């Protein structure tokens, strides 16, 4: 088949890796601290005098006193490893993610003051509703609910995390400025975000980024570390090394996780564009829609930066410029258009039936 | 001992591969059937909608009885072909739907020419409904073709090809556009705003 299926597969694989990296990182946040504390505590354990036993016949033993002058052997207590922080950070992360995920759709739609559109609406709303239904048929998806955002700037977004709770919203500006085919492209992009489970993924990543910032903040405020513990004990040294590495990663975490989440976000935008081309079989329409959207250089004021990764184009005006920035949620428009052109060419070469 | 371990390991892997291959084939078969039903749903929707559309403009188009009747006749033919048809009847259904498409496109072109209809603003709405209906059928067909293609490809791939018989997997017929006339999809106003 055509290239976009391969492109989708490649993107999905990449995303899996990044998510795995995130999970491993959070495990390390808890486990590293636990290990460091474990070795530190073990270094402080006083070796206790070992007990000495005497055979009393028939395989029985009895505790015995050492003869005077003998050197008593010492042994170290075995200390159970308790992964307290691993559990705390893990549970905190899971709990926050769950909390965020359970109320996300309603919150976002309320925040943009969206109004629902049903099948009886007339005019542009009716066309929008029809297009959403067409694209969900093309994607083999259940029909999401449809919303219009009262904003003059052209933009669109997808929300919803679980089956039966999917929403697609477009601004009034978008409905007025695009042709029907261009609207199809944009809606297909949003439906693709839902189908590829980007909404769930990106919301989770946002939560994780916030969580790592929280942990870093907390650690930076605790000034009790760095105790100069110069007992040449091996355990103490291992503990110190693990602690330094841990501290380093924690303090870098907010930046690293944010960049990682934005990398995923960019990949998912390319994937949604490719899927939109698959659903509409018309990458040209999406290209001209993207050109129109980036041409309207204003910011979408009603959509906050927090929901940026759910939109067709970044709602921030600065992000619409063509500079490749590490901190924008969307790839530069020119790149997206270039990739769509490539898909268009490969589709022209291998026309599929239907 | 080591030989026995290796043999049982290979057996476990073989069973695992067989099960996952069988499951993926069954899964794809189900998806293909499902997207076939989706075409059915959309065709039915179109068949139900056409009488309403014709009724909506009949008053203003007294002199176009032939066109209107042609549309209704093509619609009735398509309905009778579709009832109880399965993927095996793809060619028949495609022919009937093709004829309906042709009748609809003539109908739609004539509607454009009626100033009465244009004045009431019904034309825009009519065109929109017709466009959306055509698109729904088209996209359902496209989704079916996509799923059926990946099902057909999966059947021929290794190791699925070994278990295709067990999963009763047979190549699914794609919905090809057979007649030349069909390719001329009703030219409805796509730049509708």
Short mmCIF file of C-alpha atoms in Angstrom, two decimals:
data_model
loop_
_atom_site.label_atom_id
_atom_site.label_comp_id
_atom_site.label_asym_id
_atom_site.label_seq_id
_atom_site.Cartn_x
_atom_site.Cartn_y
_atom_site.Cartn_z
CA UNK A 1 0.00 0.00 0.00
CA UNK A 2 0.92 3.62 -0.10
CA UNK A 3 3.51 5.26 2.08
CA UNK A 4 1.20 6.80 4.64
CA UNK A 5 0.51 3.42 6.24
CA UNK A 6 4.23 2.92 6.75
CA UNK A 7 4.54 6.45 8.02
CA UNK A 8 1.81 5.80 10.56
CA UNK A 9 3.47 2.60 11.71
CA UNK A 10 6.82 4.33 12.12
CA UNK A 11 5.26 7.13 14.12
CA UNK A 12 3.44 4.73 16.42
CA UNK A 13 6.65 2.85 17.14
CA UNK A 14 8.51 6.04 17.93
CA UNK A 15 5.80 7.17 20.32
CA UNK A 16 5.87 3.84 22.12
CA UNK A 17 9.58 4.33 22.76
CA UNK A 18 9.13 7.79 24.16
CA UNK A 19 6.34 6.65 26.47
CA UNK A 20 8.50 3.74 27.65
CA UNK A 21 11.28 6.23 28.34
CA UNK A 22 8.88 8.34 30.40
CA UNK A 23 7.78 5.37 32.47
CA UNK A 24 11.38 4.26 33.04
CA UNK A 25 12.29 7.78 34.04
CA UNK A 26 9.57 7.97 36.66
CA UNK A 27 10.54 4.57 38.00
CA UNK A 28 14.08 5.92 38.36
CA UNK A 29 12.85 9.03 40.16
CA UNK A 30 11.45 6.84 42.92
CA UNK A 31 13.85 3.94 42.79
CA UNK A 32 17.02 6.07 42.64
CA UNK A 33 16.11 7.90 45.82
CA UNK A 34 15.16 4.65 47.52
CA UNK A 35 18.46 3.03 46.56
CA UNK A 36 20.52 6.03 47.67
CA UNK A 37 18.74 6.17 51.01
CA UNK A 38 19.10 2.41 51.40
CA UNK A 39 22.85 2.42 50.93
CA UNK A 40 23.27 5.51 53.09
CA UNK A 41 21.28 3.89 55.88
CA UNK A 42 23.26 0.69 55.55
CA UNK A 43 26.51 2.63 55.89
CA UNK A 44 25.27 4.00 59.21
CA UNK A 45 24.31 0.61 60.55
CA UNK A 46 26.64 -0.27 63.43
CA UNK A 47 28.06 -3.74 62.97
CA UNK A 48 26.72 -5.86 65.80
CA UNK A 49 28.69 -8.47 67.68
CA UNK A 50 27.94 -11.88 66.34
CA UNK A 51 26.65 -14.51 68.65
CA UNK A 52 28.73 -17.59 69.29
CA UNK A 53 27.23 -21.02 69.71
CA UNK A 54 28.44 -24.22 71.32
CA UNK A 55 27.41 -27.69 70.36
CA UNK A 56 25.58 -29.47 73.17
CA UNK A 57 25.35 -32.87 71.55
CA UNK A 58 22.71 -34.50 69.30
CA UNK A 59 22.91 -31.61 66.86
CA UNK A 60 21.62 -29.03 69.36
CA UNK A 61 23.35 -25.68 69.91
CA UNK A 62 23.35 -23.22 72.73
CA UNK A 63 24.53 -19.63 72.90
CA UNK A 64 27.90 -19.46 74.53
CA UNK A 65 30.16 -16.92 76.22
CA UNK A 66 33.50 -16.36 74.58
CA UNK A 67 36.55 -17.17 76.61
CA UNK A 68 38.26 -13.97 77.86
CA UNK A 69 40.75 -12.46 75.44
CA UNK A 70 39.11 -13.92 72.32
CA UNK A 71 38.16 -11.53 69.50
CA UNK A 72 34.43 -11.45 68.90
CA UNK A 73 33.44 -11.65 65.18
CA UNK A 74 31.18 -8.88 63.89
CA UNK A 75 28.35 -9.09 61.42
CA UNK A 76 26.20 -6.55 59.61
CA UNK A 77 22.46 -6.51 60.11
CA UNK A 78 20.62 -7.42 56.94
CA UNK A 79 18.38 -4.45 56.17
CA UNK A 80 15.20 -4.97 54.17
CA UNK A 81 14.93 -2.78 51.07
CA UNK A 82 11.70 -0.78 51.23
CA UNK A 83 10.86 1.08 47.98
CA UNK A 84 8.84 3.78 49.73
CA UNK A 85 9.51 6.61 47.27
CA UNK A 86 9.04 4.37 44.26
CA UNK A 87 5.55 3.62 45.53
CA UNK A 88 4.79 7.19 46.57
CA UNK A 89 5.90 8.75 43.28
CA UNK A 90 4.28 5.95 41.29
CA UNK A 91 0.95 6.29 43.08
CA UNK A 92 1.09 10.08 42.94
CA UNK A 93 1.72 9.94 39.20
CA UNK A 94 -1.02 7.40 38.54
CA UNK A 95 -3.48 9.27 40.76
CA UNK A 96 -2.81 12.66 39.17
CA UNK A 97 -3.00 11.16 35.67
CA UNK A 98 -6.32 9.51 36.50
CA UNK A 99 -7.73 12.69 38.01
CA UNK A 100 -6.65 14.74 35.03
CA UNK A 101 -7.94 12.19 32.53
CA UNK A 102 -11.35 11.76 34.11
CA UNK A 103 -12.49 15.37 33.84
CA UNK A 104 -10.50 16.64 30.88
CA UNK A 105 -13.07 16.82 28.07
CA UNK A 106 -15.73 18.77 29.99
CA UNK A 107 -13.16 21.19 31.42
CA UNK A 108 -11.58 21.99 28.08
CA UNK A 109 -14.90 22.52 26.28
CA UNK A 110 -16.19 24.70 29.10
CA UNK A 111 -13.00 26.75 29.05
CA UNK A 112 -13.42 27.62 25.36
CA UNK A 113 -17.17 28.41 25.79
CA UNK A 114 -18.09 25.98 23.02
CA UNK A 115 -21.72 25.48 21.95
CA UNK A 116 -22.97 22.07 20.80
CA UNK A 117 -24.12 21.43 17.22
CA UNK A 118 -26.66 18.74 16.43
CA UNK A 119 -28.09 17.30 13.22
CA UNK A 120 -30.87 19.91 13.01
CA UNK A 121 -28.60 22.94 12.86
CA UNK A 122 -28.70 24.93 9.60
CA UNK A 123 -26.00 26.80 7.73
CA UNK A 124 -22.25 26.35 8.34
CA UNK A 125 -22.94 24.35 11.50
CA UNK A 126 -24.89 21.83 9.46
CA UNK A 127 -22.02 21.45 6.98
CA UNK A 128 -19.58 21.04 9.84
CA UNK A 129 -21.76 18.35 11.41
CA UNK A 130 -22.05 16.53 8.08
CA UNK A 131 -18.30 16.69 7.50
CA UNK A 132 -17.56 15.29 10.97
CA UNK A 133 -19.93 12.42 10.27
CA UNK A 134 -18.33 11.74 6.89
CA UNK A 135 -14.85 11.71 8.35
CA UNK A 136 -15.78 9.43 11.22
CA UNK A 137 -17.16 7.00 8.61
CA UNK A 138 -13.89 7.24 6.68
CA UNK A 139 -11.93 6.57 9.88
CA UNK A 140 -14.25 3.78 11.01
CA UNK A 141 -14.91 5.63 14.25
CA UNK A 142 -18.03 6.30 16.31
CA UNK A 143 -19.48 9.75 15.64
CA UNK A 144 -18.02 12.30 18.10
CA UNK A 145 -20.08 15.20 19.38
CA UNK A 146 -19.62 18.46 17.51
CA UNK A 147 -18.98 21.90 19.00
CA UNK A 148 -18.45 25.42 17.71
CA UNK A 149 -16.08 27.78 19.52
CA UNK A 150 -17.03 31.47 19.30
CA UNK A 151 -13.70 32.80 18.04
CA UNK A 152 -12.81 34.64 14.83
CA UNK A 153 -9.42 32.97 14.42
CA UNK A 154 -9.47 29.73 12.38
CA UNK A 155 -8.61 26.73 14.56
CA UNK A 156 -10.01 23.34 15.55
CA UNK A 157 -9.46 20.90 18.38
CA UNK A 158 -10.25 17.36 19.48
CA UNK A 159 -10.97 16.31 23.05
CA UNK A 160 -12.14 13.11 24.69
CA UNK A 161 -10.33 10.22 26.25
CA UNK A 162 -12.60 7.26 26.27
CA UNK A 163 -15.05 5.50 23.97
CA UNK A 164 -18.33 7.39 23.70
CA UNK A 165 -16.81 10.63 24.99
CA UNK A 166 -15.19 12.07 21.87
CA UNK A 167 -15.59 15.69 20.81
CA UNK A 168 -14.52 17.74 17.82
CA UNK A 169 -14.69 21.53 18.01
CA UNK A 170 -13.99 24.22 15.42
CA UNK A 171 -13.95 27.99 15.71
CA UNK A 172 -16.49 30.12 13.83
CA UNK A 173 -13.57 31.64 11.96
CA UNK A 174 -12.56 28.23 10.61
CA UNK A 175 -16.06 27.39 9.38
CA UNK A 176 -16.31 30.74 7.59
CA UNK A 177 -12.90 30.76 5.94
CA UNK A 178 -12.51 27.20 4.64
CA UNK A 179 -14.14 25.44 1.71
CA UNK A 180 -15.94 22.18 2.33
CA UNK A 181 -12.97 20.10 1.16
CA UNK A 182 -10.52 22.03 3.32
CA UNK A 183 -12.84 21.59 6.27
CA UNK A 184 -12.82 17.86 5.57
CA UNK A 185 -9.04 17.86 5.81
CA UNK A 186 -9.03 19.69 9.13
CA UNK A 187 -11.78 17.52 10.62
CA UNK A 188 -9.96 14.39 9.39
CA UNK A 189 -6.85 15.64 11.23
CA UNK A 190 -8.84 16.03 14.44
CA UNK A 191 -10.58 12.64 14.05
CA UNK A 192 -7.13 11.13 13.49
CA UNK A 193 -5.96 12.64 16.79
CA UNK A 194 -8.79 10.79 18.49
CA UNK A 195 -8.30 7.56 16.57
CA UNK A 196 -4.56 7.48 17.23
CA UNK A 197 -5.29 8.08 20.92
CA UNK A 198 -3.23 11.25 20.88
CA UNK A 199 -5.58 13.06 23.22
CA UNK A 200 -5.09 10.48 25.92
CA UNK A 201 -1.36 10.30 25.33
CA UNK A 202 -0.80 14.04 25.31
CA UNK A 203 -2.92 14.62 28.40
CA UNK A 204 -0.94 11.96 30.24
CA UNK A 205 2.35 13.46 29.12
CA UNK A 206 1.23 16.91 30.24
CA UNK A 207 0.47 15.51 33.67
CA UNK A 208 3.85 13.79 33.84
CA UNK A 209 5.65 16.99 32.88
CA UNK A 210 3.82 18.83 35.63
CA UNK A 211 4.61 16.10 38.10
CA UNK A 212 8.33 16.11 37.34
CA UNK A 213 8.40 19.89 37.77
CA UNK A 214 6.69 19.45 41.13
CA UNK A 215 9.21 16.87 42.29
CA UNK A 216 12.16 18.98 41.15
CA UNK A 217 10.75 21.98 42.99
CA UNK A 218 10.33 19.93 46.14
CA UNK A 219 13.85 18.49 45.97
CA UNK A 220 15.41 21.87 45.28
CA UNK A 221 13.82 23.22 48.46
CA UNK A 222 15.12 20.41 50.64
CA UNK A 223 18.60 21.52 51.61
CA UNK A 224 19.43 18.69 53.93
CA UNK A 225 21.33 16.65 51.36
CA UNK A 226 25.04 16.82 50.70
CA UNK A 227 26.01 15.61 54.18
CA UNK A 228 29.76 15.10 54.05
CA UNK A 229 29.76 11.51 55.08
CA UNK A 230 33.37 10.51 54.70
CA UNK A 231 33.32 7.07 56.18
CA UNK A 232 35.20 5.08 53.54
CA UNK A 233 32.48 2.46 53.59
CA UNK A 234 31.58 0.94 50.20
CA UNK A 235 27.88 1.26 50.93
CA UNK A 236 28.26 4.93 51.70
CA UNK A 237 30.16 5.52 48.47
CA UNK A 238 27.56 3.68 46.36
CA UNK A 239 24.84 5.64 48.14
CA UNK A 240 26.55 8.96 47.40
CA UNK A 241 27.07 8.15 43.74
CA UNK A 242 23.47 7.07 43.24
CA UNK A 243 22.29 10.16 45.08
CA UNK A 244 24.34 12.55 42.95
CA UNK A 245 23.09 10.96 39.73
CA UNK A 246 19.55 11.01 41.06
CA UNK A 247 19.77 14.65 42.07
CA UNK A 248 21.17 15.56 38.67
CA UNK A 249 18.34 13.82 36.81
CA UNK A 250 15.66 15.27 39.08
CA UNK A 251 16.84 18.82 38.64
CA UNK A 252 17.06 18.35 34.87
CA UNK A 253 13.74 16.48 34.74
CA UNK A 254 11.31 19.36 34.14
CA UNK A 255 13.24 20.52 31.12
CA UNK A 256 13.87 17.03 29.77
CA UNK A 257 10.29 15.84 30.19
CA UNK A 258 8.93 18.97 28.59
CA UNK A 259 11.16 18.60 25.56
CA UNK A 260 10.27 14.92 25.34
CA UNK A 261 6.52 15.64 25.52
CA UNK A 262 6.85 18.28 22.82
CA UNK A 263 8.77 15.85 20.63
CA UNK A 264 5.91 13.37 20.97
CA UNK A 265 3.45 16.16 20.23
CA UNK A 266 5.24 17.07 17.00
CA UNK A 267 5.38 13.46 15.88
CA UNK A 268 1.68 13.06 16.56
CA UNK A 269 0.91 16.13 14.45
CA UNK A 270 2.71 14.58 11.48
CA UNK A 271 0.86 11.33 12.11
CA UNK A 272 -2.51 13.08 12.25
CA UNK A 273 -1.71 14.89 8.99
CA UNK A 274 -0.79 11.58 7.35
CA UNK A 275 -3.97 9.94 8.66
CA UNK A 276 -6.03 12.88 7.43
CA UNK A 277 -4.55 12.32 3.97
CA UNK A 278 -5.54 8.67 4.23
CA UNK A 279 -9.11 9.43 5.29
CA UNK A 280 -9.79 12.16 2.74
CA UNK A 281 -7.52 10.86 -0.05
CA UNK A 282 -6.98 14.55 -0.59
CA UNK A 283 -3.79 15.91 0.99
CA UNK A 284 -4.06 19.00 -1.23
CA UNK A 285 -7.16 20.19 0.64
CA UNK A 286 -5.42 19.91 4.01
CA UNK A 287 -2.40 21.75 2.60
CA UNK A 288 -4.53 24.68 1.47
CA UNK A 289 -6.39 24.62 4.83
CA UNK A 290 -3.08 24.80 6.69
CA UNK A 291 -1.96 27.64 4.43
CA UNK A 292 -5.15 29.56 5.19
CA UNK A 293 -4.84 28.91 8.93
CA UNK A 294 -1.22 30.04 9.09
CA UNK A 295 -2.10 32.98 6.86
CA UNK A 296 -4.52 34.20 9.53
CA UNK A 297 -1.60 35.08 11.77
CA UNK A 298 -3.64 36.03 14.82
CA UNK A 299 -3.73 34.06 18.03
CA UNK A 300 -6.75 31.97 19.02
CA UNK A 301 -7.41 33.76 22.28
CA UNK A 302 -10.16 31.50 23.54
CA UNK A 303 -7.91 28.41 23.51
CA UNK A 304 -5.24 28.36 26.19
CA UNK A 305 -1.69 27.16 25.71
CA UNK A 306 -2.51 24.15 27.88
CA UNK A 307 -4.76 22.70 25.16
CA UNK A 308 -2.41 23.66 22.31
CA UNK A 309 -1.46 20.08 21.50
CA UNK A 310 -5.11 19.24 20.75
CA UNK A 311 -5.47 21.85 18.01
CA UNK A 312 -4.88 21.77 14.26
CA UNK A 313 -2.44 24.65 14.62
CA UNK A 314 -0.88 26.17 17.69
CA UNK A 315 -3.19 28.81 19.17
CA UNK A 316 -0.19 31.00 20.06
CA UNK A 317 0.63 33.57 17.41
CA UNK A 318 4.38 33.23 17.91
CA UNK A 319 4.24 29.52 17.16
CA UNK A 320 2.77 30.10 13.73
CA UNK A 321 6.07 31.49 12.56
CA UNK A 322 8.26 29.14 10.62
CA UNK A 323 11.13 28.81 13.07
CA UNK A 324 11.89 25.33 14.28
CA UNK A 325 11.56 25.67 18.03
CA UNK A 326 12.15 23.01 20.66
CA UNK A 327 9.30 24.41 22.71
CA UNK A 328 6.44 24.55 20.25
CA UNK A 329 3.75 21.89 20.22
CA UNK A 330 3.43 21.75 16.44
CA UNK A 331 6.05 21.30 13.73
CA UNK A 332 6.59 24.33 11.47
CA UNK A 333 3.82 24.75 8.88
CA UNK A 334 6.29 24.53 5.99
CA UNK A 335 7.46 21.11 7.23
CA UNK A 336 3.95 19.80 7.60
CA UNK A 337 3.03 21.02 4.14
CA UNK A 338 6.21 19.53 2.67
CA UNK A 339 5.40 16.12 4.18
CA UNK A 340 1.81 16.30 2.96
CA UNK A 341 3.09 17.07 -0.55
CA UNK A 342 5.22 13.93 -0.34
CA UNK A 343 2.20 11.88 0.69
CA UNK A 344 0.22 13.42 -2.16
CA UNK A 345 2.88 12.38 -4.62
CA UNK A 346 3.02 8.81 -3.32
CA UNK A 347 -0.79 8.59 -3.47
CA UNK A 348 -0.79 9.81 -7.05
CA UNK A 349 1.69 7.06 -7.95
CA UNK A 350 -0.26 4.27 -6.25
CA UNK A 351 -3.96 5.01 -6.66
CA UNK A 352 -6.04 2.75 -4.48
CA UNK A 353 -9.46 1.45 -5.40
CA UNK A 354 -12.46 3.12 -3.89
CA UNK B 1 17.91 -32.71 28.63
CA UNK B 2 19.01 -29.59 26.76
CA UNK B 3 17.51 -31.07 23.60
CA UNK B 4 14.18 -31.53 25.36
CA UNK B 5 14.24 -27.95 26.62
CA UNK B 6 15.00 -26.60 23.16
CA UNK B 7 12.25 -28.70 21.59
CA UNK B 8 9.65 -27.61 24.14
CA UNK B 9 10.77 -24.00 23.76
CA UNK B 10 10.30 -24.22 20.01
CA UNK B 11 6.90 -25.84 20.54
CA UNK B 12 5.82 -23.00 22.86
CA UNK B 13 6.97 -20.38 20.36
CA UNK B 14 5.20 -22.21 17.53
CA UNK B 15 1.93 -22.33 19.49
CA UNK B 16 2.27 -18.65 20.34
CA UNK B 17 2.87 -17.69 16.70
CA UNK B 18 -0.07 -19.85 15.57
CA UNK B 19 -2.47 -18.34 18.10
CA UNK B 20 -1.51 -14.74 17.43
CA UNK B 21 -1.58 -15.27 13.67
CA UNK B 22 -5.02 -16.93 13.86
CA UNK B 23 -6.33 -14.16 16.09
CA UNK B 24 -5.07 -11.39 13.85
CA UNK B 25 -6.75 -13.01 10.84
CA UNK B 26 -10.04 -13.39 12.69
CA UNK B 27 -9.76 -9.81 13.88
CA UNK B 28 -9.21 -8.51 10.34
CA UNK B 29 -12.05 -10.65 9.01
CA UNK B 30 -14.37 -9.14 11.61
CA UNK B 31 -13.22 -5.63 10.74
CA UNK B 32 -13.81 -6.28 7.04
CA UNK B 33 -17.33 -7.58 7.69
CA UNK B 34 -17.97 -4.61 9.92
CA UNK B 35 -16.89 -2.05 7.36
CA UNK B 36 -19.00 -3.86 4.77
CA UNK B 37 -22.00 -3.33 7.03
CA UNK B 38 -21.04 0.32 7.30
CA UNK B 39 -21.43 0.67 3.49
CA UNK B 40 -24.81 -0.99 3.81
CA UNK B 41 -25.86 1.48 6.47
CA UNK B 42 -24.83 4.44 4.34
CA UNK B 43 -26.47 3.09 1.19
CA UNK B 44 -29.69 2.55 3.09
CA UNK B 45 -29.46 6.08 4.44
CA UNK B 46 -29.07 7.40 0.93
CA UNK B 47 -31.99 5.34 -0.34
CA UNK B 48 -34.18 6.69 2.44
CA UNK B 49 -33.10 10.26 1.79
CA UNK B 50 -33.69 10.37 -1.97
CA UNK B 51 -37.53 10.36 -1.90
CA UNK B 52 -37.42 13.26 0.58
CA UNK B 53 -35.02 15.21 -1.62
CA UNK B 54 -37.18 14.63 -4.68
CA UNK B 55 -40.30 15.58 -2.75
CA UNK B 56 -38.66 18.82 -1.56
CA UNK B 57 -38.14 20.10 -5.10
CA UNK B 58 -41.03 18.41 -6.90
CA UNK B 59 -43.31 21.46 -6.64
CA UNK B 60 -40.89 23.75 -8.41
CA UNK B 61 -39.90 21.18 -11.01
CA UNK B 62 -43.24 20.24 -12.54
CA UNK B 63 -41.73 20.00 -16.00
CA UNK B 64 -38.95 17.62 -15.08
CA UNK B 65 -41.08 14.61 -14.32
CA UNK B 66 -38.79 12.35 -16.34
CA UNK B 67 -35.70 13.24 -14.40
CA UNK B 68 -37.49 12.86 -11.10
CA UNK B 69 -38.92 9.52 -12.10
CA UNK B 70 -35.54 8.33 -13.36
CA UNK B 71 -34.05 9.09 -9.97
CA UNK B 72 -36.83 7.26 -8.14
CA UNK B 73 -36.62 4.30 -10.50
CA UNK B 74 -32.84 4.03 -10.08
CA UNK B 75 -33.29 4.32 -6.34
CA UNK B 76 -35.91 1.53 -6.25
CA UNK B 77 -33.66 -0.70 -8.37
CA UNK B 78 -30.74 -0.07 -5.99
CA UNK B 79 -32.92 -0.86 -2.97
CA UNK B 80 -34.01 -4.18 -4.42
CA UNK B 81 -30.43 -5.14 -5.31
CA UNK B 82 -29.13 -4.19 -1.88
CA UNK B 83 -31.65 -6.15 0.19
CA UNK B 84 -30.02 -9.29 1.43
CA UNK B 85 -26.85 -8.75 -0.60
CA UNK B 86 -23.41 -9.58 0.79
CA UNK B 87 -19.83 -8.96 -0.24
CA UNK B 88 -20.30 -11.53 -3.00
CA UNK B 89 -22.71 -9.21 -4.82
CA UNK B 90 -20.30 -6.30 -4.97
CA UNK B 91 -20.44 -6.03 -8.77
CA UNK B 92 -24.28 -6.00 -8.88
CA UNK B 93 -24.58 -3.43 -6.12
CA UNK B 94 -21.88 -1.27 -7.68
CA UNK B 95 -23.73 -1.28 -11.00
CA UNK B 96 -27.07 -0.32 -9.41
CA UNK B 97 -25.46 2.40 -7.31
CA UNK B 98 -23.60 3.64 -10.38
CA UNK B 99 -26.89 4.05 -12.24
CA UNK B 100 -28.32 5.88 -9.24
CA UNK B 101 -25.28 8.16 -9.17
CA UNK B 102 -25.76 9.03 -12.82
CA UNK B 103 -29.47 9.81 -12.31
CA UNK B 104 -28.64 11.93 -9.26
CA UNK B 105 -26.02 13.94 -11.10
CA UNK B 106 -28.48 14.81 -13.89
CA UNK B 107 -31.04 15.70 -11.24
CA UNK B 108 -28.58 17.87 -9.39
CA UNK B 109 -27.52 19.71 -12.54
CA UNK B 110 -31.14 20.50 -13.35
CA UNK B 111 -31.89 21.72 -9.84
CA UNK B 112 -29.14 24.33 -10.29
CA UNK B 113 -31.08 25.79 -13.19
CA UNK B 114 -34.30 26.48 -11.27
CA UNK B 115 -34.41 30.10 -10.11
CA UNK B 116 -37.43 29.39 -7.89
CA UNK B 117 -35.48 26.88 -5.90
CA UNK B 118 -32.43 29.08 -5.79
CA UNK B 119 -34.44 31.99 -4.46
CA UNK B 120 -35.81 30.03 -1.51
CA UNK B 121 -32.29 29.06 -0.51
CA UNK B 122 -33.24 25.43 -0.56
CA UNK B 123 -30.74 24.64 -3.28
CA UNK B 124 -27.76 25.21 -1.05
CA UNK B 125 -29.21 22.96 1.60
CA UNK B 126 -30.25 20.40 -0.98
CA UNK B 127 -26.78 20.40 -2.50
CA UNK B 128 -25.20 20.05 0.92
CA UNK B 129 -27.34 17.06 1.80
CA UNK B 130 -26.65 15.43 -1.53
CA UNK B 131 -22.90 16.06 -1.25
CA UNK B 132 -22.77 14.69 2.27
CA UNK B 133 -24.78 11.62 1.28
CA UNK B 134 -22.48 10.89 -1.64
CA UNK B 135 -19.44 11.46 0.56
CA UNK B 136 -20.71 9.12 3.26
CA UNK B 137 -21.21 6.33 0.77
CA UNK B 138 -17.82 7.05 -0.79
CA UNK B 139 -15.95 7.11 2.52
CA UNK B 140 -17.68 3.98 3.78
CA UNK B 141 -16.60 2.27 0.55
CA UNK B 142 -13.07 3.58 0.96
CA UNK B 143 -12.89 2.39 4.57
CA UNK B 144 -14.14 -1.04 3.42
CA UNK B 145 -11.51 -1.18 0.67
CA UNK B 146 -8.74 -0.18 3.09
CA UNK B 147 -9.73 -2.83 5.63
CA UNK B 148 -10.31 -5.50 3.00
CA UNK B 149 -6.92 -4.74 1.45
CA UNK B 150 -5.06 -5.11 4.72
CA UNK B 151 -7.05 -8.33 5.33
CA UNK B 152 -6.10 -9.68 1.91
CA UNK B 153 -2.46 -8.72 2.35
CA UNK B 154 -2.32 -10.30 5.80
CA UNK B 155 -3.68 -13.58 4.42
CA UNK B 156 -0.78 -13.89 2.02
CA UNK B 157 1.92 -12.98 4.48
CA UNK B 158 4.02 -15.47 6.39
CA UNK B 159 3.16 -17.01 8.85
CA UNK B 160 -0.52 -16.07 8.41
CA UNK B 161 -0.63 -17.93 5.10
CA UNK B 162 -0.24 -21.20 7.05
CA UNK B 163 -3.31 -20.53 9.19
CA UNK B 164 -5.56 -18.87 6.59
CA UNK B 165 -7.38 -22.18 6.06
CA UNK B 166 -7.90 -22.69 9.77
CA UNK B 167 -9.29 -19.16 10.21
CA UNK B 168 -11.50 -19.68 7.11
CA UNK B 169 -9.91 -16.58 5.63
CA UNK B 170 -10.75 -15.96 1.99
CA UNK B 171 -9.76 -12.92 -0.06
CA UNK B 172 -12.39 -10.19 0.25
CA UNK B 173 -13.70 -8.59 -2.94
CA UNK B 174 -12.77 -4.94 -3.20
CA UNK B 175 -15.40 -2.45 -4.20
CA UNK B 176 -14.07 -1.43 -7.57
CA UNK B 177 -15.63 1.26 -9.67
CA UNK B 178 -16.63 -0.85 -12.65
CA UNK B 179 -18.33 1.37 -15.18
CA UNK B 180 -16.88 4.41 -16.80
CA UNK B 181 -19.97 6.47 -15.98
CA UNK B 182 -19.47 5.83 -12.26
CA UNK B 183 -16.23 7.69 -12.22
CA UNK B 184 -18.14 10.85 -12.93
CA UNK B 185 -19.29 11.32 -9.39
CA UNK B 186 -22.22 13.75 -9.24
CA UNK B 187 -20.59 17.12 -9.72
CA UNK B 188 -22.19 18.83 -6.77
CA UNK B 189 -21.05 22.13 -5.47
CA UNK B 190 -18.05 21.30 -3.31
CA UNK B 191 -17.06 24.85 -2.51
CA UNK B 192 -20.24 25.23 -0.50
CA UNK B 193 -19.94 27.83 2.20
#
